[in-house]
PDB file of C-alpha atoms in Angstrom:
ATOM      1  CA  MET A 279     126.479 187.822  91.512  1.00  0.00           C
ATOM      2  CA  SER A 280     124.881 185.435  93.981  1.00  0.00           C
ATOM      3  CA  ASN A 281     122.459 182.791  92.706  1.00  0.00           C
ATOM      4  CA  ALA A 282     120.529 182.855  95.983  1.00  0.00           C
ATOM      5  CA  PRO A 283     116.894 184.032  95.956  1.00  0.00           C
ATOM      6  CA  LEU A 284     116.574 187.823  96.128  1.00  0.00           C
ATOM      7  CA  TYR A 285     115.116 187.851  99.626  1.00  0.00           C
ATOM      8  CA  ILE A 286     118.112 185.796 100.839  1.00  0.00           C
ATOM      9  CA  GLN A 287     120.492 188.295  99.219  1.00  0.00           C
ATOM     10  CA  ILE A 288     118.713 191.142 101.018  1.00  0.00           C
ATOM     11  CA  LYS A 289     118.724 189.189 104.264  1.00  0.00           C
ATOM     12  CA  ASP A 290     122.488 188.555 103.911  1.00  0.00           C
ATOM     13  CA  TYR A 291     123.057 192.244 103.150  1.00  0.00           C
ATOM     14  CA  ILE A 292     121.239 193.329 106.316  1.00  0.00           C
ATOM     15  CA  SER A 293     122.952 190.626 108.415  1.00  0.00           C
ATOM     16  CA  THR A 294     126.362 191.723 107.156  1.00  0.00           C
ATOM     17  CA  LYS A 295     125.597 195.332 108.082  1.00  0.00           C
ATOM     18  CA  ILE A 296     124.656 194.219 111.599  1.00  0.00           C
ATOM     19  CA  ASP A 297     127.499 191.727 112.110  1.00  0.00           C
ATOM     20  CA  SER A 298     130.113 194.235 110.879  1.00  0.00           C
ATOM     21  CA  GLY A 299     128.812 196.939 113.218  1.00  0.00           C
ATOM     22  CA  ALA A 300     127.820 199.248 110.375  1.00  0.00           C
ATOM     23  CA  TRP A 301     124.325 199.174 111.879  1.00  0.00           C
ATOM     24  CA  GLY A 302     124.711 199.219 115.641  1.00  0.00           C
ATOM     25  CA  VAL A 303     122.391 198.036 118.399  1.00  0.00           C
ATOM     26  CA  GLY A 304     119.275 200.169 118.564  1.00  0.00           C
ATOM     27  CA  GLU A 305     119.956 201.779 115.188  1.00  0.00           C
ATOM     28  CA  LYS A 306     117.166 202.101 112.646  1.00  0.00           C
ATOM     29  CA  ILE A 307     117.890 200.216 109.429  1.00  0.00           C
ATOM     30  CA  THR A 308     117.166 201.342 105.868  1.00  0.00           C
ATOM     31  CA  THR A 309     113.445 201.544 105.115  1.00  0.00           C
ATOM     32  CA  GLU A 310     111.676 198.831 103.132  1.00  0.00           C
ATOM     33  CA  MET A 311     110.985 201.350 100.373  1.00  0.00           C
ATOM     34  CA  ASP A 312     114.652 202.288 100.075  1.00  0.00           C
ATOM     35  CA  LEU A 313     115.723 198.628 100.106  1.00  0.00           C
ATOM     36  CA  SER A 314     113.153 197.846  97.418  1.00  0.00           C
ATOM     37  CA  SER A 315     114.652 200.581  95.264  1.00  0.00           C
ATOM     38  CA  GLN A 316     118.249 199.570  96.032  1.00  0.00           C
ATOM     39  CA  PHE A 317     117.682 195.928  95.048  1.00  0.00           C
ATOM     40  CA  ASN A 318     115.037 196.644  92.397  1.00  0.00           C
ATOM     41  CA  VAL A 319     112.531 194.262  93.983  1.00  0.00           C
ATOM     42  CA  SER A 320     109.018 194.453  95.399  1.00  0.00           C
ATOM     43  CA  ARG A 321     108.400 195.510  99.002  1.00  0.00           C
ATOM     44  CA  MET A 322     106.962 192.023  99.557  1.00  0.00           C
ATOM     45  CA  THR A 323     110.403 190.534  98.868  1.00  0.00           C
ATOM     46  CA  VAL A 324     112.077 192.982 101.246  1.00  0.00           C
ATOM     47  CA  ASN A 325     109.393 192.349 103.848  1.00  0.00           C
ATOM     48  CA  LYS A 326     110.089 188.597 103.786  1.00  0.00           C
ATOM     49  CA  ALA A 327     113.809 189.164 104.394  1.00  0.00           C
ATOM     50  CA  ILE A 328     113.098 191.520 107.303  1.00  0.00           C
ATOM     51  CA  ARG A 329     110.416 189.229 108.729  1.00  0.00           C
ATOM     52  CA  ASP A 330     112.906 186.337 108.808  1.00  0.00           C
ATOM     53  CA  LEU A 331     115.443 188.491 110.659  1.00  0.00           C
ATOM     54  CA  VAL A 332     112.786 189.594 113.137  1.00  0.00           C
ATOM     55  CA  ASN A 333     111.915 185.942 113.806  1.00  0.00           C
ATOM     56  CA  GLU A 334     115.625 185.194 114.269  1.00  0.00           C
ATOM     57  CA  GLY A 335     115.980 187.939 116.872  1.00  0.00           C
ATOM     58  CA  LYS A 336     118.273 190.250 114.865  1.00  0.00           C
ATOM     59  CA  LEU A 337     115.681 192.945 114.231  1.00  0.00           C
ATOM     60  CA  VAL A 338     112.634 194.345 115.979  1.00  0.00           C
ATOM     61  CA  ARG A 339     109.761 196.272 114.388  1.00  0.00           C
ATOM     62  CA  LYS A 340     108.387 199.321 116.212  1.00  0.00           C
ATOM     63  CA  PRO A 341     104.963 200.523 115.007  1.00  0.00           C
ATOM     64  CA  ARG A 342     105.137 203.872 113.192  1.00  0.00           C
ATOM     65  CA  ALA A 343     108.857 204.112 114.002  1.00  0.00           C
ATOM     66  CA  GLY A 344     110.571 201.559 111.778  1.00  0.00           C
ATOM     67  CA  THR A 345     112.789 198.500 112.117  1.00  0.00           C
ATOM     68  CA  PHE A 346     115.743 198.498 114.524  1.00  0.00           C
ATOM     69  CA  VAL A 347     118.768 196.306 115.339  1.00  0.00           C
ATOM     70  CA  CYS A 348     118.185 194.201 118.453  1.00  0.00           C
ATOM     71  CA  ALA A 349     120.400 194.390 121.523  1.00  0.00           C
ATOM     72  CA  PRO A 350     122.478 191.315 122.475  1.00  0.00           C
ATOM     73  CA  SER A 351     120.180 190.827 125.476  1.00  0.00           C
ATOM     74  CA  ASP A 352     117.402 190.079 123.012  1.00  0.00           C
ATOM     75  CA  LYS A 353     119.122 186.862 121.967  1.00  0.00           C
ATOM     76  CA  LEU A 354     117.477 183.516 122.580  1.00  0.00           C
ATOM     77  CA  GLU A 355     119.010 181.752 125.565  1.00  0.00           C
ATOM     78  CA  SER A 356     119.679 178.222 126.812  1.00  0.00           C
ATOM     79  CA  PRO A 357     121.197 177.053 130.122  1.00  0.00           C
ATOM     80  CA  LEU A 358     124.838 175.992 129.959  1.00  0.00           C
ATOM     81  CA  LEU A 359     125.195 174.012 133.191  1.00  0.00           C
ATOM     82  CA  ASP A 360     122.055 171.972 132.661  1.00  0.00           C
ATOM     83  CA  THR A 361     120.352 169.983 129.929  1.00  0.00           C
ATOM     84  CA  ALA A 362     116.984 171.397 128.937  1.00  0.00           C
ATOM     85  CA  ASN A 363     114.354 170.208 126.497  1.00  0.00           C
ATOM     86  CA  ILE A 364     114.558 172.711 123.656  1.00  0.00           C
ATOM     87  CA  ALA A 365     110.856 172.270 122.883  1.00  0.00           C
ATOM     88  CA  ASN A 366     110.020 173.386 126.426  1.00  0.00           C
ATOM     89  CA  GLU A 367     112.401 176.349 126.167  1.00  0.00           C
ATOM     90  CA  VAL A 368     110.671 177.614 123.054  1.00  0.00           C
ATOM     91  CA  GLU A 369     107.182 177.129 124.452  1.00  0.00           C
ATOM     92  CA  GLN A 370     108.145 178.868 127.707  1.00  0.00           C
ATOM     93  CA  ARG A 371     109.063 181.916 125.636  1.00  0.00           C
ATOM     94  CA  GLY A 372     105.520 181.837 124.268  1.00  0.00           C
ATOM     95  CA  ASN A 373     106.641 180.757 120.813  1.00  0.00           C
ATOM     96  CA  GLN A 374     105.835 177.868 118.497  1.00  0.00           C
ATOM     97  CA  TYR A 375     108.216 174.913 118.269  1.00  0.00           C
ATOM     98  CA  HIS A 376     108.611 172.249 115.637  1.00  0.00           C
ATOM     99  CA  SER A 377     111.409 170.004 114.384  1.00  0.00           C
ATOM    100  CA  GLU A 378     112.514 168.309 111.189  1.00  0.00           C
ATOM    101  CA  VAL A 379     114.242 164.921 111.306  1.00  0.00           C
ATOM    102  CA  LEU A 380     116.945 164.717 108.632  1.00  0.00           C
ATOM    103  CA  LYS A 381     118.424 161.335 109.592  1.00  0.00           C
ATOM    104  CA  LEU A 382     117.566 158.533 111.988  1.00  0.00           C
ATOM    105  CA  SER A 383     119.530 155.334 111.483  1.00  0.00           C
ATOM    106  CA  SER A 384     122.177 152.952 112.771  1.00  0.00           C
ATOM    107  CA  LEU A 385     125.783 153.222 111.640  1.00  0.00           C
ATOM    108  CA  VAL A 386     129.149 151.592 112.209  1.00  0.00           C
ATOM    109  CA  ALA A 387     131.303 153.493 114.697  1.00  0.00           C
ATOM    110  CA  ASP A 388     134.527 154.888 113.279  1.00  0.00           C
ATOM    111  CA  ASN A 389     137.385 155.993 115.535  1.00  0.00           C
ATOM    112  CA  ASP A 390     135.805 159.377 116.362  1.00  0.00           C
ATOM    113  CA  VAL A 391     132.355 157.962 117.175  1.00  0.00           C
ATOM    114  CA  ALA A 392     133.840 155.071 119.151  1.00  0.00           C
ATOM    115  CA  THR A 393     135.800 157.546 121.261  1.00  0.00           C
ATOM    116  CA  ARG A 394     132.717 159.715 121.786  1.00  0.00           C
ATOM    117  CA  LEU A 395     130.559 156.845 123.027  1.00  0.00           C
ATOM    118  CA  GLY A 396     133.218 154.680 124.654  1.00  0.00           C
ATOM    119  CA  VAL A 397     132.491 151.706 122.375  1.00  0.00           C
ATOM    120  CA  MET A 398     134.626 149.516 120.155  1.00  0.00           C
ATOM    121  CA  ILE A 399     135.456 150.644 116.626  1.00  0.00           C
ATOM    122  CA  GLY A 400     133.069 148.839 114.271  1.00  0.00           C
ATOM    123  CA  SER A 401     130.266 148.682 116.842  1.00  0.00           C
ATOM    124  CA  SER A 402     126.721 149.506 115.735  1.00  0.00           C
ATOM    125  CA  VAL A 403     125.452 152.817 117.164  1.00  0.00           C
ATOM    126  CA  PHE A 404     122.314 154.897 116.644  1.00  0.00           C
ATOM    127  CA  TYR A 405     122.508 158.312 114.996  1.00  0.00           C
ATOM    128  CA  CYS A 406     120.134 161.211 114.303  1.00  0.00           C
ATOM    129  CA  GLU A 407     120.246 164.656 112.708  1.00  0.00           C
ATOM    130  CA  ILE A 408     117.447 167.049 113.669  1.00  0.00           C
ATOM    131  CA  ILE A 409     116.697 170.735 113.025  1.00  0.00           C
ATOM    132  CA  HIS A 410     114.843 172.517 115.830  1.00  0.00           C
ATOM    133  CA  PHE A 411     112.736 175.579 114.929  1.00  0.00           C
ATOM    134  CA  GLU A 412     111.286 178.514 116.842  1.00  0.00           C
ATOM    135  CA  GLN A 413     108.575 180.528 115.116  1.00  0.00           C
ATOM    136  CA  GLY A 414     109.561 178.850 111.858  1.00  0.00           C
ATOM    137  CA  SER A 415     113.247 179.820 112.119  1.00  0.00           C
ATOM    138  CA  PRO A 416     116.014 177.233 112.730  1.00  0.00           C
ATOM    139  CA  ILE A 417     117.669 177.713 116.138  1.00  0.00           C
ATOM    140  CA  GLN A 418     119.569 174.456 116.642  1.00  0.00           C
ATOM    141  CA  ILE A 419     121.054 171.616 114.595  1.00  0.00           C
ATOM    142  CA  GLU A 420     121.369 168.445 116.672  1.00  0.00           C
ATOM    143  CA  LEU A 421     123.733 165.628 115.688  1.00  0.00           C
ATOM    144  CA  ARG A 422     123.461 162.812 118.231  1.00  0.00           C
ATOM    145  CA  TRP A 423     125.039 159.390 118.660  1.00  0.00           C
ATOM    146  CA  VAL A 424     123.417 156.918 121.100  1.00  0.00           C
ATOM    147  CA  ASN A 425     124.637 153.629 122.552  1.00  0.00           C
ATOM    148  CA  PRO A 426     122.009 151.035 121.481  1.00  0.00           C
ATOM    149  CA  THR A 427     122.944 148.712 124.335  1.00  0.00           C
ATOM    150  CA  HIS A 428     121.411 151.148 126.802  1.00  0.00           C
ATOM    151  CA  VAL A 429     118.622 152.575 124.596  1.00  0.00           C
ATOM    152  CA  PRO A 430     117.530 149.724 122.291  1.00  0.00           C
ATOM    153  CA  ASN A 431     114.253 151.334 121.137  1.00  0.00           C
ATOM    154  CA  TYR A 432     115.729 154.699 120.167  1.00  0.00           C
ATOM    155  CA  LEU A 433     115.191 154.286 116.418  1.00  0.00           C
ATOM    156  CA  ASP A 434     111.512 153.438 116.913  1.00  0.00           C
ATOM    157  CA  GLN A 435     110.687 156.936 118.184  1.00  0.00           C
ATOM    158  CA  ASP A 436     109.012 159.731 116.225  1.00  0.00           C
ATOM    159  CA  PHE A 437     111.345 162.629 116.956  1.00  0.00           C
ATOM    160  CA  SER A 438     109.086 165.094 115.179  1.00  0.00           C
ATOM    161  CA  LYS A 439     106.735 164.633 118.156  1.00  0.00           C
ATOM    162  CA  ILE A 440     109.183 164.091 121.018  1.00  0.00           C
ATOM    163  CA  THR A 441     112.746 165.386 121.302  1.00  0.00           C
ATOM    164  CA  PRO A 442     115.687 163.025 121.847  1.00  0.00           C
ATOM    165  CA  HIS A 443     116.368 164.877 125.106  1.00  0.00           C
ATOM    166  CA  GLN A 444     112.878 164.158 126.418  1.00  0.00           C
ATOM    167  CA  TYR A 445     112.981 160.506 125.390  1.00  0.00           C
ATOM    168  CA  LEU A 446     116.435 159.900 126.866  1.00  0.00           C
ATOM    169  CA  SER A 447     115.582 161.757 130.086  1.00  0.00           C
ATOM    170  CA  GLU A 448     112.498 159.612 130.605  1.00  0.00           C
ATOM    171  CA  ASN A 449     114.254 156.323 129.865  1.00  0.00           C
ATOM    172  CA  CYS A 450     117.805 156.967 131.106  1.00  0.00           C
ATOM    173  CA  PRO A 451     117.663 159.512 133.972  1.00  0.00           C
ATOM    174  CA  LEU A 452     120.607 161.900 133.787  1.00  0.00           C
ATOM    175  CA  SER A 453     123.373 161.439 136.360  1.00  0.00           C
ATOM    176  CA  ALA A 454     126.295 163.352 134.782  1.00  0.00           C
ATOM    177  CA  ILE A 455     127.086 165.607 131.835  1.00  0.00           C
ATOM    178  CA  GLU A 456     130.286 166.712 130.137  1.00  0.00           C
ATOM    179  CA  HIS A 457     130.363 169.534 127.644  1.00  0.00           C
ATOM    180  CA  THR A 458     132.479 172.156 125.906  1.00  0.00           C
ATOM    181  CA  VAL A 459     131.405 175.277 124.025  1.00  0.00           C
ATOM    182  CA  GLU A 460     133.268 177.039 121.235  1.00  0.00           C
ATOM    183  CA  ALA A 461     132.577 179.622 118.569  1.00  0.00           C
ATOM    184  CA  ILE A 462     133.249 178.223 115.107  1.00  0.00           C
ATOM    185  CA  VAL A 463     132.887 179.155 111.466  1.00  0.00           C
ATOM    186  CA  PRO A 464     130.402 176.505 110.281  1.00  0.00           C
ATOM    187  CA  ASP A 465     130.632 174.636 107.009  1.00  0.00           C
ATOM    188  CA  LYS A 466     128.234 175.448 104.182  1.00  0.00           C
ATOM    189  CA  GLN A 467     125.766 172.726 105.131  1.00  0.00           C
ATOM    190  CA  ILE A 468     125.353 174.080 108.672  1.00  0.00           C
ATOM    191  CA  GLN A 469     125.131 177.629 107.282  1.00  0.00           C
ATOM    192  CA  GLN A 470     122.280 176.602 105.019  1.00  0.00           C
ATOM    193  CA  LEU A 471     120.420 174.607 107.670  1.00  0.00           C
ATOM    194  CA  LEU A 472     120.616 177.466 110.207  1.00  0.00           C
ATOM    195  CA  SER A 473     119.988 180.192 107.582  1.00  0.00           C
ATOM    196  CA  LEU A 474     123.303 181.860 108.445  1.00  0.00           C
ATOM    197  CA  SER A 475     124.986 184.531 106.377  1.00  0.00           C
ATOM    198  CA  SER A 476     128.352 183.571 104.901  1.00  0.00           C
ATOM    199  CA  ASN A 477     130.391 185.367 107.592  1.00  0.00           C
ATOM    200  CA  GLU A 478     128.226 184.532 110.614  1.00  0.00           C
ATOM    201  CA  PRO A 479     129.729 182.346 113.369  1.00  0.00           C
ATOM    202  CA  CYS A 480     127.843 179.759 115.356  1.00  0.00           C
ATOM    203  CA  LEU A 481     128.085 178.338 118.862  1.00  0.00           C
ATOM    204  CA  LEU A 482     128.909 174.634 119.039  1.00  0.00           C
ATOM    205  CA  LEU A 483     128.032 172.755 122.213  1.00  0.00           C
ATOM    206  CA  ASP A 484     129.733 169.347 122.416  1.00  0.00           C
ATOM    207  CA  ARG A 485     127.923 167.306 125.094  1.00  0.00           C
ATOM    208  CA  ARG A 486     128.074 163.769 126.517  1.00  0.00           C
ATOM    209  CA  THR A 487     125.540 162.397 129.012  1.00  0.00           C
ATOM    210  CA  TRP A 488     125.590 159.520 131.503  1.00  0.00           C
ATOM    211  CA  SER A 489     122.880 157.623 133.333  1.00  0.00           C
ATOM    212  CA  GLN A 490     124.343 156.075 136.494  1.00  0.00           C
ATOM    213  CA  ASP A 491     127.742 154.850 135.255  1.00  0.00           C
ATOM    214  CA  LYS A 492     126.635 154.293 131.643  1.00  0.00           C
ATOM    215  CA  LEU A 493     127.653 156.678 128.840  1.00  0.00           C
ATOM    216  CA  ILE A 494     124.364 157.055 126.965  1.00  0.00           C
ATOM    217  CA  SER A 495     124.829 159.623 124.224  1.00  0.00           C
ATOM    218  CA  SER A 496     127.099 162.197 122.624  1.00  0.00           C
ATOM    219  CA  ALA A 497     125.722 165.226 120.803  1.00  0.00           C
ATOM    220  CA  LEU A 498     126.930 168.186 118.762  1.00  0.00           C
ATOM    221  CA  LEU A 499     124.496 171.110 119.068  1.00  0.00           C
ATOM    222  CA  TYR A 500     124.942 174.031 116.646  1.00  0.00           C
ATOM    223  CA  HIS A 501     123.328 177.418 117.417  1.00  0.00           C
ATOM    224  CA  PRO A 502     123.322 180.672 115.370  1.00  0.00           C
ATOM    225  CA  GLY A 503     125.856 182.859 117.163  1.00  0.00           C
ATOM    226  CA  SER A 504     124.258 186.197 116.320  1.00  0.00           C
ATOM    227  CA  ARG A 505     120.888 185.323 117.832  1.00  0.00           C
ATOM    228  CA  TYR A 506     121.622 182.770 120.533  1.00  0.00           C
ATOM    229  CA  LYS A 507     123.499 182.637 123.834  1.00  0.00           C
ATOM    230  CA  LEU A 508     124.290 180.043 126.483  1.00  0.00           C
ATOM    231  CA  SER A 509     124.236 181.125 130.117  1.00  0.00           C
ATOM    232  CA  SER A 510     124.960 179.695 133.556  1.00  0.00           C
ATOM    233  CA  LYS A 511     124.327 180.530 137.192  1.00  0.00           C
ATOM    234  CA  VAL A 512     126.389 179.144 140.064  1.00  0.00           C
ATOM    235  CA  THR A 513     125.286 179.533 143.680  1.00  0.00           C
ATOM    236  CA  PHE A 514     127.875 179.351 146.476  1.00  0.00           C
ATOM    237  CA  ASN A 515     126.728 178.418 149.983  1.00  0.00           C
TER     238      ASN A 515
END
């Protein structure tokens, strides 16, 4: 038996039904009353689980009709061939954005970090971990390494009020980006931070950015795979 709070257990149950295809797109899910009876909990507990899934884009409520599984087109979306300020993305969708800074510090570059930033092993680099939220639900985990030679005041910023993307764009205008995207099974820490069910994949965007000929930062951006997509548009003349 899981030790997770009851509403999380119900949320995981519904997510598993959706992710497995047992409840298909557009299908009406079990009623709150039936779920309350099934899990022997109050409707308030069930309502919280469903409300979270609505905020995450997995479910949609229809007045006097019930709650239904969202179509893939209802997923949140970010551009793939560009770098966008996630705070602006959320606000452009008419939703509320906020962030939580988990770490902001300097560290000594190991082999992996040195390779990412093009610095010597043992060099001092800046590092941050930030959770980005939309309507109170986590939509992105940002792990970012920054070369302090090019951005010496990075650690002095309040990244609960300004995103790293905005700060870096204003101080080191973007000239080139390099990125890869892959679907992964996240570790337990990422699952918890993104409120993912145990079998839910996530999209990992690995990005490096340059200003002129200087490699400024390297970031790992984790997104919930079931409620997020990355898109691109290429125009040929």
